[in-house]
Amino acid sequence: MVEKPTFETTGEITRFDERDTVFSREALVSGSPEETEYHRLNPDMADVDARLARFIVSKMEGGEDVDQLARAVYESHFIPPAALALPGMVDGTPESSRIEWDREGASARIKEFAYALGAEDVRIGPLRQEWVYSHKGSRPFFREEYVNPPYFSGTPEDYQGKLYGDAIELDHPTAISIAFRQEKEMTATGSTRAVDFEVGRVYALSALVSVQLARFIRALGWRARAHHLRNYLVLCVPVAVDAGIGELARCGYVVSRSLGANFRLATVTTDMPLACDGPVDIGMQDFCSKCMKCATNCPSGAISDGEKIEVRGVRKWKINPEACLLYWGKTGYTCSICQAVCPWTKPKKLLHRGVAAVAVNVPWLRRALVLGDDIVYGAKFRPAHIPEWLRVAGGRTRGSSGR
Ligand code: SF4
Ligand code: SF4
């Protein structure tokens, strides 16, 4: 554990508007009031956003050239979490009576609860206001009131971010960062429907677990709000760095000592008194400066192979999210090549734990470890085969047929 996160700050960190994320922009419906207003203020984004939108529209609505099996996977994994995103799911009024535990005991119980539900790593840190979105930007699920007792019972008092463009104020002091492992056999297939499956599976699990954990905490008498794929108020990556899941890496994700880059995050924020973990230094800033594997293997050129630059008060390797998402649109599938090729993404075996310990503790050997990884696993990404049950025989496919 270290006192402060390993990324450098260069001044005031300004809060990020969720409306500016590529995932919010791709979801803008052409001609809607939200789209019209956004592109009136950001006219230079209009063309690229229209191109970004094609990927998600094809996934949601299908069409002549769309892989129907991949769309079925999307339907299975990405639609149900939308129900878990409703106001009464992610948030709510806590029980009036409270169970009080000491901070250490409460943290231990919260972590065990999340592990038992399927989390792979759980860390607790302070919620810094810099990581709270300034405005809500995800697609407007909440135009209508949802009344579907007993669970979808409208909008809880003090609920934040009901509508697109709402200003966000979240005063929970603590964030529980939850990591979920993706199976490398699936994400190492490149940009295929196996990746769609795995990413969707893990996102759906993370949505359910975060909602369950938040409901658990509220039922214990404390405020708690789940933040998952379909409904975030916070940026899960820097929250995870503050909590000690791992370090911010060249690929733009958190890289963890035990999970590598191959995982997804959800967060629960709360006012429950909890003992915090702390940020970690596993040597990623130095390791990534000696390793370019994600950058050299990224098919869209979205990952920087250069130096860090300043982004809203933080010095980091800046990724190009538009290039990444346009590549997904081109192939028709989610891509996870950068997560699969990272030398830290390895099975939980004794040998790999030993190598990770060397990487953390012996800085002068890191360049040799990068080279060794290239020799053993290949410097160039070699796609794994997708499982037979996710192949299409005689059906209509798009992208690389049979894969
Ligand atoms: S997901 Fe694929 S396209 Fe996007 S940054 Fe990673 S390797 Fe590049
Ligand atoms: S692939 Fe290499 S450069 Fe990229 S995040 Fe992993 S360690 Fe860092």
Short mmCIF file of N, CA and C in Angstrom, two decimals, residues 12 41 66 71 83 87 99 195 203 218 251 258 267 280 293 326 346 366 380:
data_model
loop_
_atom_site.label_atom_id
_atom_site.label_comp_id
_atom_site.label_asym_id
_atom_site.label_seq_id
_atom_site.Cartn_x
_atom_site.Cartn_y
_atom_site.Cartn_z
N GLU A 12 -5.58 21.22 -10.78
CA GLU A 12 -6.93 20.84 -10.37
C GLU A 12 -7.50 19.78 -11.32
N LEU A 41 -23.79 22.23 -29.34
CA LEU A 41 -22.65 22.70 -28.53
C LEU A 41 -21.33 22.08 -28.97
N VAL A 66 -26.27 -7.89 -39.95
CA VAL A 66 -25.87 -8.10 -38.56
C VAL A 66 -25.84 -9.58 -38.23
N ARG A 71 -26.12 -10.83 -31.96
CA ARG A 71 -27.20 -9.98 -31.44
C ARG A 71 -27.99 -10.69 -30.35
N ALA A 83 -32.75 -3.36 -16.50
CA ALA A 83 -33.76 -3.40 -15.42
C ALA A 83 -33.09 -3.18 -14.07
N PRO A 87 -33.98 3.48 -11.02
CA PRO A 87 -33.67 4.21 -9.78
C PRO A 87 -33.85 3.39 -8.52
N ILE A 99 -27.69 -1.58 11.86
CA ILE A 99 -26.74 -2.50 12.50
C ILE A 99 -25.40 -1.78 12.52
N VAL A 195 -16.04 -12.68 -27.44
CA VAL A 195 -15.71 -11.53 -26.59
C VAL A 195 -17.01 -10.82 -26.18
N TYR A 203 -20.31 -8.09 -17.31
CA TYR A 203 -21.04 -6.86 -16.99
C TYR A 203 -22.37 -7.17 -16.32
N ARG A 218 -28.13 -0.92 2.38
CA ARG A 218 -29.30 -0.09 2.74
C ARG A 218 -30.18 -0.81 3.77
N CYS A 251 -2.94 1.09 -21.16
CA CYS A 251 -4.14 0.70 -21.92
C CYS A 251 -5.38 1.49 -21.53
N SER A 258 -3.23 -9.37 -9.49
CA SER A 258 -3.78 -10.73 -9.57
C SER A 258 -4.64 -10.95 -10.81
N THR A 267 -19.01 -0.39 -8.89
CA THR A 267 -18.73 0.35 -7.65
C THR A 267 -20.01 0.47 -6.84
N VAL A 280 -2.15 1.18 -4.45
CA VAL A 280 -1.00 0.29 -4.49
C VAL A 280 0.01 0.77 -5.53
N LYS A 293 2.98 -3.59 -25.32
CA LYS A 293 2.29 -4.70 -25.97
C LYS A 293 0.84 -4.36 -26.34
N LEU A 326 -14.93 2.68 -32.95
CA LEU A 326 -15.17 2.55 -34.40
C LEU A 326 -14.66 1.19 -34.90
N LYS A 346 -2.63 -13.24 -16.65
CA LYS A 346 -2.17 -14.62 -16.63
C LYS A 346 -3.04 -15.43 -15.65
N ARG A 366 12.35 -5.70 -15.26
CA ARG A 366 11.06 -5.58 -15.96
C ARG A 366 11.23 -5.68 -17.48
N LYS A 380 3.24 -10.76 -31.02
CA LYS A 380 2.03 -10.41 -31.78
C LYS A 380 0.85 -11.21 -31.25
#
